[in-house]
């Protein structure tokens, strides 16, 4: 009996030991592996230096944000862009005596008219052939048929009475007769100062290519030079560059430009220009218009509409017709077309600087019955001058 009990105890002990070994092996298998040991990091070698810096970098004291001087205007350090500085305004040349200063350019036209006439009149015998040459010279210079006949008749009579003719006497005689044709008693002032109201309103008309928009810009300079303030109305909305061109002219002298959308209503732009001119209290509003003569009916209707709309504010003080002096008799045809629809009050002759024939001044005045008020003598910004008959004739016939 004791032997059996002893055997059972030994069996239990053996089973307990075996069970412990199995549990221990399972626990060893379920334990996670230990974390890997962090590798030692070796700092990269210092960059090579030269001279006094040829050593291993070392820690240096650094300043805090409170110790750093910040620029004025804030602590963010953001750079503030300054607004662009507008270029200084140009100061136009004074208009008084401007034509006299430009006399050298104008005198280039004298070969066809002044010098030619003086040469012919200086001949010892003035026969019919000579008088026909004098007529041809005047016609070639675009004086016109009727004015030419009048001038030749007066020259014939005065030369016959004078008898002996010295160069000085001939020059004086020719000067007097040309001044009579050009006209010295005509009021050539550009009307920009109406009584009892502001602003004066000037509309500029003419065919594209005559220098109309450029003339409008130069006229603004003439007015600014005389101490006036100006608003420009870019009513030529059918030529893409016209509004930009006019605005550039205005910016040079501080004149505000009113413009509308491309291909917009020109009358609306003109109306707004006068309205803003009134609100700003300026002296003069200049309105540039379109000049598409190849669509005569549409252009004339448009100009008539612009005139009517503007006159809802106030009557027009001036309607200036710009003509290219180099076109000669073709310019007179253009003048007739515009005179049919708008009441032309003055003429601006451009490109009268050597390639033109001075007689066009006489012809266009006779054709329209209105005076030449301004002439353009070059490409410069201040080459538009008030027309002065004496200076003009003196330039034609020379000293």
PDB file of C-alpha atoms in Angstrom, residues 34-287:
ATOM      1  CA  UNK A  34      13.916  43.864 -27.075  1.00  0.00           C
ATOM      2  CA  UNK A  35      14.123  47.305 -28.863  1.00  0.00           C
ATOM      3  CA  UNK A  36      17.258  47.819 -30.903  1.00  0.00           C
ATOM      4  CA  UNK A  37      19.910  49.909 -29.409  1.00  0.00           C
ATOM      5  CA  UNK A  38      20.094  53.452 -31.032  1.00  0.00           C
ATOM      6  CA  UNK A  39      23.211  53.726 -33.142  1.00  0.00           C
ATOM      7  CA  UNK A  40      25.800  56.248 -32.306  1.00  0.00           C
ATOM      8  CA  UNK A  41      25.542  59.278 -34.676  1.00  0.00           C
ATOM      9  CA  UNK A  42      28.783  60.830 -35.678  1.00  0.00           C
ATOM     10  CA  UNK A  43      28.619  64.526 -36.578  1.00  0.00           C
ATOM     11  CA  UNK A  44      29.883  65.329 -40.106  1.00  0.00           C
ATOM     12  CA  UNK A  45      33.217  66.948 -40.259  1.00  0.00           C
ATOM     13  CA  UNK A  46      33.144  70.738 -40.187  1.00  0.00           C
ATOM     14  CA  UNK A  47      33.345  72.507 -43.555  1.00  0.00           C
ATOM     15  CA  UNK A  48      36.805  73.715 -44.343  1.00  0.00           C
ATOM     16  CA  UNK A  49      37.461  77.388 -43.607  1.00  0.00           C
ATOM     17  CA  UNK A  50      40.139  79.788 -44.655  1.00  0.00           C
ATOM     18  CA  UNK A  51      42.360  82.011 -42.590  1.00  0.00           C
ATOM     19  CA  UNK A  52      41.109  82.975 -39.133  1.00  0.00           C
ATOM     20  CA  UNK A  53      38.102  80.694 -39.552  1.00  0.00           C
ATOM     21  CA  UNK A  54      40.195  77.580 -40.141  1.00  0.00           C
ATOM     22  CA  UNK A  55      39.027  75.854 -36.972  1.00  0.00           C
ATOM     23  CA  UNK A  56      36.216  73.707 -35.753  1.00  0.00           C
ATOM     24  CA  UNK A  57      32.968  75.738 -35.428  1.00  0.00           C
ATOM     25  CA  UNK A  58      32.128  76.566 -31.883  1.00  0.00           C
ATOM     26  CA  UNK A  59      29.012  77.718 -30.176  1.00  0.00           C
ATOM     27  CA  UNK A  60      28.630  81.495 -30.062  1.00  0.00           C
ATOM     28  CA  UNK A  61      26.197  83.607 -28.091  1.00  0.00           C
ATOM     29  CA  UNK A  62      23.146  84.629 -30.073  1.00  0.00           C
ATOM     30  CA  UNK A  63      20.965  87.722 -29.658  1.00  0.00           C
ATOM     31  CA  UNK A  64      17.313  87.401 -28.779  1.00  0.00           C
ATOM     32  CA  UNK A  65      14.514  89.025 -30.823  1.00  0.00           C
ATOM     33  CA  UNK A  66      14.330  91.854 -28.305  1.00  0.00           C
ATOM     34  CA  UNK A  67      17.979  92.716 -28.944  1.00  0.00           C
ATOM     35  CA  UNK A  68      17.682  92.885 -32.742  1.00  0.00           C
ATOM     36  CA  UNK A  69      17.031  96.354 -34.266  1.00  0.00           C
ATOM     37  CA  UNK A  70      13.950  96.182 -36.484  1.00  0.00           C
ATOM     38  CA  UNK A  71      13.247  98.642 -39.329  1.00  0.00           C
ATOM     39  CA  UNK A  72      10.760 101.432 -38.719  1.00  0.00           C
ATOM     40  CA  UNK A  73       7.135 100.713 -39.475  1.00  0.00           C
ATOM     41  CA  UNK A  74       6.584  97.379 -37.732  1.00  0.00           C
ATOM     42  CA  UNK A  75       8.149  94.227 -36.353  1.00  0.00           C
ATOM     43  CA  UNK A  76       7.043  91.799 -39.061  1.00  0.00           C
ATOM     44  CA  UNK A  77      10.041  92.457 -41.301  1.00  0.00           C
ATOM     45  CA  UNK A  78       7.804  92.452 -44.423  1.00  0.00           C
ATOM     46  CA  UNK A  79       9.087  94.751 -47.163  1.00  0.00           C
ATOM     47  CA  UNK A  80       6.525  97.419 -48.123  1.00  0.00           C
ATOM     48  CA  UNK A  81       6.488  98.390 -51.816  1.00  0.00           C
ATOM     49  CA  UNK A  82       6.420 102.105 -52.419  1.00  0.00           C
ATOM     50  CA  UNK A  83       3.890 103.387 -54.980  1.00  0.00           C
ATOM     51  CA  UNK A  84       5.414 104.338 -58.336  1.00  0.00           C
ATOM     52  CA  UNK A  85       6.398 107.965 -58.597  1.00  0.00           C
ATOM     53  CA  UNK A  86       4.581 109.810 -61.376  1.00  0.00           C
ATOM     54  CA  UNK A  87       6.906 111.484 -63.862  1.00  0.00           C
ATOM     55  CA  UNK A  88       7.074 115.250 -63.525  1.00  0.00           C
ATOM     56  CA  UNK A  89       4.672 117.221 -65.686  1.00  0.00           C
ATOM     57  CA  UNK A  90       6.082 118.836 -68.778  1.00  0.00           C
ATOM     58  CA  UNK A  91       6.027 122.618 -69.065  1.00  0.00           C
ATOM     59  CA  UNK A  92       4.963 123.599 -72.590  1.00  0.00           C
ATOM     60  CA  UNK A  93       6.651 126.473 -74.374  1.00  0.00           C
ATOM     61  CA  UNK A  94       4.788 129.789 -74.106  1.00  0.00           C
ATOM     62  CA  UNK A  95       2.584 130.385 -77.132  1.00  0.00           C
ATOM     63  CA  UNK A  96       3.394 134.049 -77.541  1.00  0.00           C
ATOM     64  CA  UNK A  97       5.780 134.417 -80.460  1.00  0.00           C
ATOM     65  CA  UNK A  98       5.922 130.662 -81.045  1.00  0.00           C
ATOM     66  CA  UNK A  99       5.343 131.094 -84.796  1.00  0.00           C
ATOM     67  CA  UNK A 100       8.219 133.554 -84.996  1.00  0.00           C
ATOM     68  CA  UNK A 101      10.527 131.041 -83.318  1.00  0.00           C
ATOM     69  CA  UNK A 102       9.463 128.409 -85.842  1.00  0.00           C
ATOM     70  CA  UNK A 103       9.966 130.755 -88.785  1.00  0.00           C
ATOM     71  CA  UNK A 104      12.969 128.850 -90.143  1.00  0.00           C
ATOM     72  CA  UNK A 105      10.819 125.773 -90.712  1.00  0.00           C
ATOM     73  CA  UNK A 106       8.044 127.764 -92.295  1.00  0.00           C
ATOM     74  CA  UNK A 107      10.442 129.552 -94.640  1.00  0.00           C
ATOM     75  CA  UNK A 108      11.143 126.245 -96.427  1.00  0.00           C
ATOM     76  CA  UNK A 109       7.838 126.748 -98.220  1.00  0.00           C
ATOM     77  CA  UNK A 110       8.944 130.046 -99.723  1.00  0.00           C
ATOM     78  CA  UNK A 111      10.708 128.523-102.758  1.00  0.00           C
ATOM     79  CA  UNK A 112       7.385 127.791-104.449  1.00  0.00           C
ATOM     80  CA  UNK A 113       5.769 131.107-103.668  1.00  0.00           C
ATOM     81  CA  UNK A 114       7.742 133.994-102.233  1.00  0.00           C
ATOM     82  CA  UNK A 115      11.110 133.602-103.947  1.00  0.00           C
ATOM     83  CA  UNK A 116       9.491 132.539-107.187  1.00  0.00           C
ATOM     84  CA  UNK A 117       7.336 135.670-107.300  1.00  0.00           C
ATOM     85  CA  UNK A 118      10.190 137.990-106.393  1.00  0.00           C
ATOM     86  CA  UNK A 119      12.379 136.498-109.112  1.00  0.00           C
ATOM     87  CA  UNK A 120       9.688 136.994-111.753  1.00  0.00           C
ATOM     88  CA  UNK A 121       8.802 140.518-110.646  1.00  0.00           C
ATOM     89  CA  UNK A 122      12.463 141.515-110.749  1.00  0.00           C
ATOM     90  CA  UNK A 123      12.697 140.998-114.513  1.00  0.00           C
ATOM     91  CA  UNK A 124      13.416 144.144-116.491  1.00  0.00           C
ATOM     92  CA  UNK A 125      10.452 143.677-118.838  1.00  0.00           C
ATOM     93  CA  UNK A 126       7.208 142.190-117.481  1.00  0.00           C
ATOM     94  CA  UNK A 127       5.463 140.946-120.618  1.00  0.00           C
ATOM     95  CA  UNK A 128       2.423 138.693-120.871  1.00  0.00           C
ATOM     96  CA  UNK A 129       4.529 135.554-120.686  1.00  0.00           C
ATOM     97  CA  UNK A 130       6.001 136.726-117.388  1.00  0.00           C
ATOM     98  CA  UNK A 131       2.555 137.453-115.932  1.00  0.00           C
ATOM     99  CA  UNK A 132       1.411 133.992-116.968  1.00  0.00           C
ATOM    100  CA  UNK A 133       4.407 132.526-115.134  1.00  0.00           C
ATOM    101  CA  UNK A 134       3.416 134.529-112.070  1.00  0.00           C
ATOM    102  CA  UNK A 135      -0.103 133.081-112.291  1.00  0.00           C
ATOM    103  CA  UNK A 136       1.287 129.553-112.658  1.00  0.00           C
ATOM    104  CA  UNK A 137       3.511 130.080-109.616  1.00  0.00           C
ATOM    105  CA  UNK A 138       0.524 131.139-107.503  1.00  0.00           C
ATOM    106  CA  UNK A 139      -1.650 128.270-108.710  1.00  0.00           C
ATOM    107  CA  UNK A 140       1.116 125.738-108.098  1.00  0.00           C
ATOM    108  CA  UNK A 141       1.381 127.043-104.540  1.00  0.00           C
ATOM    109  CA  UNK A 142      -2.343 126.235-104.044  1.00  0.00           C
ATOM    110  CA  UNK A 143      -3.437 129.850-103.719  1.00  0.00           C
ATOM    111  CA  UNK A 144      -6.572 129.130-105.748  1.00  0.00           C
ATOM    112  CA  UNK A 145      -7.917 130.483-109.026  1.00  0.00           C
ATOM    113  CA  UNK A 146      -9.910 133.482-107.816  1.00  0.00           C
ATOM    114  CA  UNK A 147      -7.339 134.744-105.278  1.00  0.00           C
ATOM    115  CA  UNK A 148      -4.615 134.315-107.923  1.00  0.00           C
ATOM    116  CA  UNK A 149      -6.482 136.455-110.424  1.00  0.00           C
ATOM    117  CA  UNK A 150      -7.082 139.148-107.821  1.00  0.00           C
ATOM    118  CA  UNK A 151      -3.422 139.229-106.794  1.00  0.00           C
ATOM    119  CA  UNK A 152      -2.115 139.359-110.378  1.00  0.00           C
ATOM    120  CA  UNK A 153      -4.463 142.231-111.272  1.00  0.00           C
ATOM    121  CA  UNK A 154      -3.330 144.286-108.277  1.00  0.00           C
ATOM    122  CA  UNK A 155       0.344 143.525-108.931  1.00  0.00           C
ATOM    123  CA  UNK A 156       0.005 144.595-112.567  1.00  0.00           C
ATOM    124  CA  UNK A 157      -1.495 147.930-111.580  1.00  0.00           C
ATOM    125  CA  UNK A 158       0.992 148.679-108.822  1.00  0.00           C
ATOM    126  CA  UNK A 159       4.035 147.715-110.895  1.00  0.00           C
ATOM    127  CA  UNK A 160       2.805 149.937-113.750  1.00  0.00           C
ATOM    128  CA  UNK A 161       2.402 152.892-111.387  1.00  0.00           C
ATOM    129  CA  UNK A 162       5.658 152.198-109.574  1.00  0.00           C
ATOM    130  CA  UNK A 163       7.786 152.205-112.713  1.00  0.00           C
ATOM    131  CA  UNK A 164      11.356 151.553-111.571  1.00  0.00           C
ATOM    132  CA  UNK A 165      11.476 148.584-109.208  1.00  0.00           C
ATOM    133  CA  UNK A 166      14.221 147.942-106.663  1.00  0.00           C
ATOM    134  CA  UNK A 167      14.339 144.582-104.805  1.00  0.00           C
ATOM    135  CA  UNK A 168      13.278 146.321-101.574  1.00  0.00           C
ATOM    136  CA  UNK A 169      10.312 147.965-103.274  1.00  0.00           C
ATOM    137  CA  UNK A 170       9.222 144.705-104.856  1.00  0.00           C
ATOM    138  CA  UNK A 171       9.436 142.845-101.575  1.00  0.00           C
ATOM    139  CA  UNK A 172       7.405 145.528 -99.797  1.00  0.00           C
ATOM    140  CA  UNK A 173       4.805 145.506-102.576  1.00  0.00           C
ATOM    141  CA  UNK A 174       4.467 141.722-102.555  1.00  0.00           C
ATOM    142  CA  UNK A 175       4.266 141.628 -98.746  1.00  0.00           C
ATOM    143  CA  UNK A 176       1.409 144.133 -98.714  1.00  0.00           C
ATOM    144  CA  UNK A 177      -0.586 142.256-101.333  1.00  0.00           C
ATOM    145  CA  UNK A 178      -0.109 138.843 -99.684  1.00  0.00           C
ATOM    146  CA  UNK A 179      -1.144 140.265 -96.318  1.00  0.00           C
ATOM    147  CA  UNK A 180      -4.278 141.629 -97.963  1.00  0.00           C
ATOM    148  CA  UNK A 181      -5.133 138.158 -99.261  1.00  0.00           C
ATOM    149  CA  UNK A 182      -4.299 136.390 -95.979  1.00  0.00           C
ATOM    150  CA  UNK A 183      -6.189 138.961 -93.920  1.00  0.00           C
ATOM    151  CA  UNK A 184      -4.893 140.913 -90.940  1.00  0.00           C
ATOM    152  CA  UNK A 185      -8.170 142.164 -89.488  1.00  0.00           C
ATOM    153  CA  UNK A 186      -9.695 138.730 -88.857  1.00  0.00           C
ATOM    154  CA  UNK A 187     -10.118 137.528 -85.270  1.00  0.00           C
ATOM    155  CA  UNK A 188      -7.974 134.386 -85.025  1.00  0.00           C
ATOM    156  CA  UNK A 189      -8.389 133.777 -81.295  1.00  0.00           C
ATOM    157  CA  UNK A 190      -9.410 130.250 -80.319  1.00  0.00           C
ATOM    158  CA  UNK A 191     -12.592 130.860 -78.323  1.00  0.00           C
ATOM    159  CA  UNK A 192     -12.150 129.048 -75.016  1.00  0.00           C
ATOM    160  CA  UNK A 193     -13.406 131.615 -72.494  1.00  0.00           C
ATOM    161  CA  UNK A 194     -17.159 132.052 -72.843  1.00  0.00           C
ATOM    162  CA  UNK A 195     -18.746 134.701 -70.681  1.00  0.00           C
ATOM    163  CA  UNK A 196     -20.672 133.731 -67.544  1.00  0.00           C
ATOM    164  CA  UNK A 197     -19.934 130.009 -67.695  1.00  0.00           C
ATOM    165  CA  UNK A 198     -17.287 127.318 -67.619  1.00  0.00           C
ATOM    166  CA  UNK A 199     -15.927 125.352 -69.323  1.00  0.00           C
ATOM    167  CA  UNK A 200     -15.347 126.477 -72.885  1.00  0.00           C
ATOM    168  CA  UNK A 201     -16.164 123.627 -75.260  1.00  0.00           C
ATOM    169  CA  UNK A 202     -14.066 122.941 -78.375  1.00  0.00           C
ATOM    170  CA  UNK A 203     -14.791 120.137 -80.846  1.00  0.00           C
ATOM    171  CA  UNK A 204     -11.993 119.031 -83.197  1.00  0.00           C
ATOM    172  CA  UNK A 205     -13.037 117.444 -86.514  1.00  0.00           C
ATOM    173  CA  UNK A 206     -11.202 116.218 -89.585  1.00  0.00           C
ATOM    174  CA  UNK A 207     -10.327 113.189 -91.676  1.00  0.00           C
ATOM    175  CA  UNK A 208      -8.242 110.399 -90.133  1.00  0.00           C
ATOM    176  CA  UNK A 209      -4.614 110.846 -91.108  1.00  0.00           C
ATOM    177  CA  UNK A 210      -4.572 114.641 -90.957  1.00  0.00           C
ATOM    178  CA  UNK A 211      -3.087 114.621 -87.448  1.00  0.00           C
ATOM    179  CA  UNK A 212      -6.400 115.333 -85.720  1.00  0.00           C
ATOM    180  CA  UNK A 213      -5.790 113.494 -82.449  1.00  0.00           C
ATOM    181  CA  UNK A 214      -2.204 114.732 -82.253  1.00  0.00           C
ATOM    182  CA  UNK A 215      -3.434 118.268 -82.886  1.00  0.00           C
ATOM    183  CA  UNK A 216      -5.963 117.919 -80.061  1.00  0.00           C
ATOM    184  CA  UNK A 217      -3.167 116.885 -77.709  1.00  0.00           C
ATOM    185  CA  UNK A 218      -0.931 119.725 -78.866  1.00  0.00           C
ATOM    186  CA  UNK A 219      -3.796 122.190 -78.475  1.00  0.00           C
ATOM    187  CA  UNK A 220      -4.099 121.045 -74.863  1.00  0.00           C
ATOM    188  CA  UNK A 221      -0.444 122.006 -74.439  1.00  0.00           C
ATOM    189  CA  UNK A 222      -1.117 125.422 -75.999  1.00  0.00           C
ATOM    190  CA  UNK A 223      -3.948 126.027 -73.532  1.00  0.00           C
ATOM    191  CA  UNK A 224      -1.943 124.780 -70.529  1.00  0.00           C
ATOM    192  CA  UNK A 225       0.946 127.041 -71.571  1.00  0.00           C
ATOM    193  CA  UNK A 226      -1.532 129.942 -71.423  1.00  0.00           C
ATOM    194  CA  UNK A 227      -2.561 128.978 -67.878  1.00  0.00           C
ATOM    195  CA  UNK A 228      -5.786 127.066 -68.609  1.00  0.00           C
ATOM    196  CA  UNK A 229      -6.976 123.786 -67.123  1.00  0.00           C
ATOM    197  CA  UNK A 230      -8.177 121.168 -69.599  1.00  0.00           C
ATOM    198  CA  UNK A 231     -10.279 117.988 -69.851  1.00  0.00           C
ATOM    199  CA  UNK A 232      -9.924 115.840 -72.975  1.00  0.00           C
ATOM    200  CA  UNK A 233     -12.803 113.831 -74.427  1.00  0.00           C
ATOM    201  CA  UNK A 234     -11.703 110.794 -76.486  1.00  0.00           C
ATOM    202  CA  UNK A 235     -14.799 110.566 -78.701  1.00  0.00           C
ATOM    203  CA  UNK A 236     -12.925 108.842 -81.550  1.00  0.00           C
ATOM    204  CA  UNK A 237     -13.997 105.420 -80.302  1.00  0.00           C
ATOM    205  CA  UNK A 238     -13.624 103.626 -83.628  1.00  0.00           C
ATOM    206  CA  UNK A 239      -9.847 103.932 -83.889  1.00  0.00           C
ATOM    207  CA  UNK A 240      -8.303 101.658 -81.293  1.00  0.00           C
ATOM    208  CA  UNK A 241      -5.225 103.745 -80.535  1.00  0.00           C
ATOM    209  CA  UNK A 242      -6.935 107.146 -80.522  1.00  0.00           C
ATOM    210  CA  UNK A 243      -7.985 107.137 -76.852  1.00  0.00           C
ATOM    211  CA  UNK A 244      -4.596 105.851 -75.658  1.00  0.00           C
ATOM    212  CA  UNK A 245      -2.814 108.428 -77.778  1.00  0.00           C
ATOM    213  CA  UNK A 246      -4.960 111.283 -76.471  1.00  0.00           C
ATOM    214  CA  UNK A 247      -4.587 110.137 -72.858  1.00  0.00           C
ATOM    215  CA  UNK A 248      -0.798 110.110 -73.221  1.00  0.00           C
ATOM    216  CA  UNK A 249      -0.855 113.694 -74.471  1.00  0.00           C
ATOM    217  CA  UNK A 250      -3.036 114.685 -71.536  1.00  0.00           C
ATOM    218  CA  UNK A 251      -0.905 112.992 -68.895  1.00  0.00           C
ATOM    219  CA  UNK A 252       2.154 114.934 -70.028  1.00  0.00           C
ATOM    220  CA  UNK A 253       0.581 118.239 -68.995  1.00  0.00           C
ATOM    221  CA  UNK A 254      -1.801 117.099 -66.248  1.00  0.00           C
ATOM    222  CA  UNK A 255      -4.997 117.091 -68.321  1.00  0.00           C
ATOM    223  CA  UNK A 256      -7.682 114.535 -67.399  1.00  0.00           C
ATOM    224  CA  UNK A 257      -8.966 112.306 -70.252  1.00  0.00           C
ATOM    225  CA  UNK A 258     -12.514 110.942 -70.428  1.00  0.00           C
ATOM    226  CA  UNK A 259     -12.816 107.828 -72.563  1.00  0.00           C
ATOM    227  CA  UNK A 260     -15.351 105.085 -73.246  1.00  0.00           C
ATOM    228  CA  UNK A 261     -15.331 101.478 -74.447  1.00  0.00           C
ATOM    229  CA  UNK A 262     -13.884 100.707 -77.849  1.00  0.00           C
ATOM    230  CA  UNK A 263     -16.524 101.091 -80.577  1.00  0.00           C
ATOM    231  CA  UNK A 264     -18.782 102.781 -78.014  1.00  0.00           C
ATOM    232  CA  UNK A 265     -21.069 105.741 -78.593  1.00  0.00           C
ATOM    233  CA  UNK A 266     -18.961 108.848 -79.350  1.00  0.00           C
ATOM    234  CA  UNK A 267     -21.754 111.210 -78.333  1.00  0.00           C
ATOM    235  CA  UNK A 268     -21.910 109.576 -74.903  1.00  0.00           C
ATOM    236  CA  UNK A 269     -18.168 110.089 -74.387  1.00  0.00           C
ATOM    237  CA  UNK A 270     -18.454 113.732 -75.443  1.00  0.00           C
ATOM    238  CA  UNK A 271     -21.400 114.264 -73.087  1.00  0.00           C
ATOM    239  CA  UNK A 272     -19.507 112.709 -70.147  1.00  0.00           C
ATOM    240  CA  UNK A 273     -16.414 114.795 -70.920  1.00  0.00           C
ATOM    241  CA  UNK A 274     -18.356 118.048 -70.679  1.00  0.00           C
ATOM    242  CA  UNK A 275     -20.132 116.816 -67.552  1.00  0.00           C
ATOM    243  CA  UNK A 276     -16.856 115.959 -65.808  1.00  0.00           C
ATOM    244  CA  UNK A 277     -15.322 119.210 -67.002  1.00  0.00           C
ATOM    245  CA  UNK A 278     -18.141 121.093 -65.285  1.00  0.00           C
ATOM    246  CA  UNK A 279     -17.804 119.077 -62.087  1.00  0.00           C
ATOM    247  CA  UNK A 280     -14.028 119.608 -61.986  1.00  0.00           C
ATOM    248  CA  UNK A 281     -14.365 123.312 -62.729  1.00  0.00           C
ATOM    249  CA  UNK A 282     -11.828 123.284 -65.587  1.00  0.00           C
ATOM    250  CA  UNK A 283     -11.495 126.079 -68.124  1.00  0.00           C
ATOM    251  CA  UNK A 284     -11.729 124.102 -71.390  1.00  0.00           C
ATOM    252  CA  UNK A 285     -13.040 120.741 -72.657  1.00  0.00           C
ATOM    253  CA  UNK A 286     -11.467 119.508 -75.912  1.00  0.00           C
ATOM    254  CA  UNK A 287     -13.396 116.795 -77.770  1.00  0.00           C
TER     255      UNK A 287
END
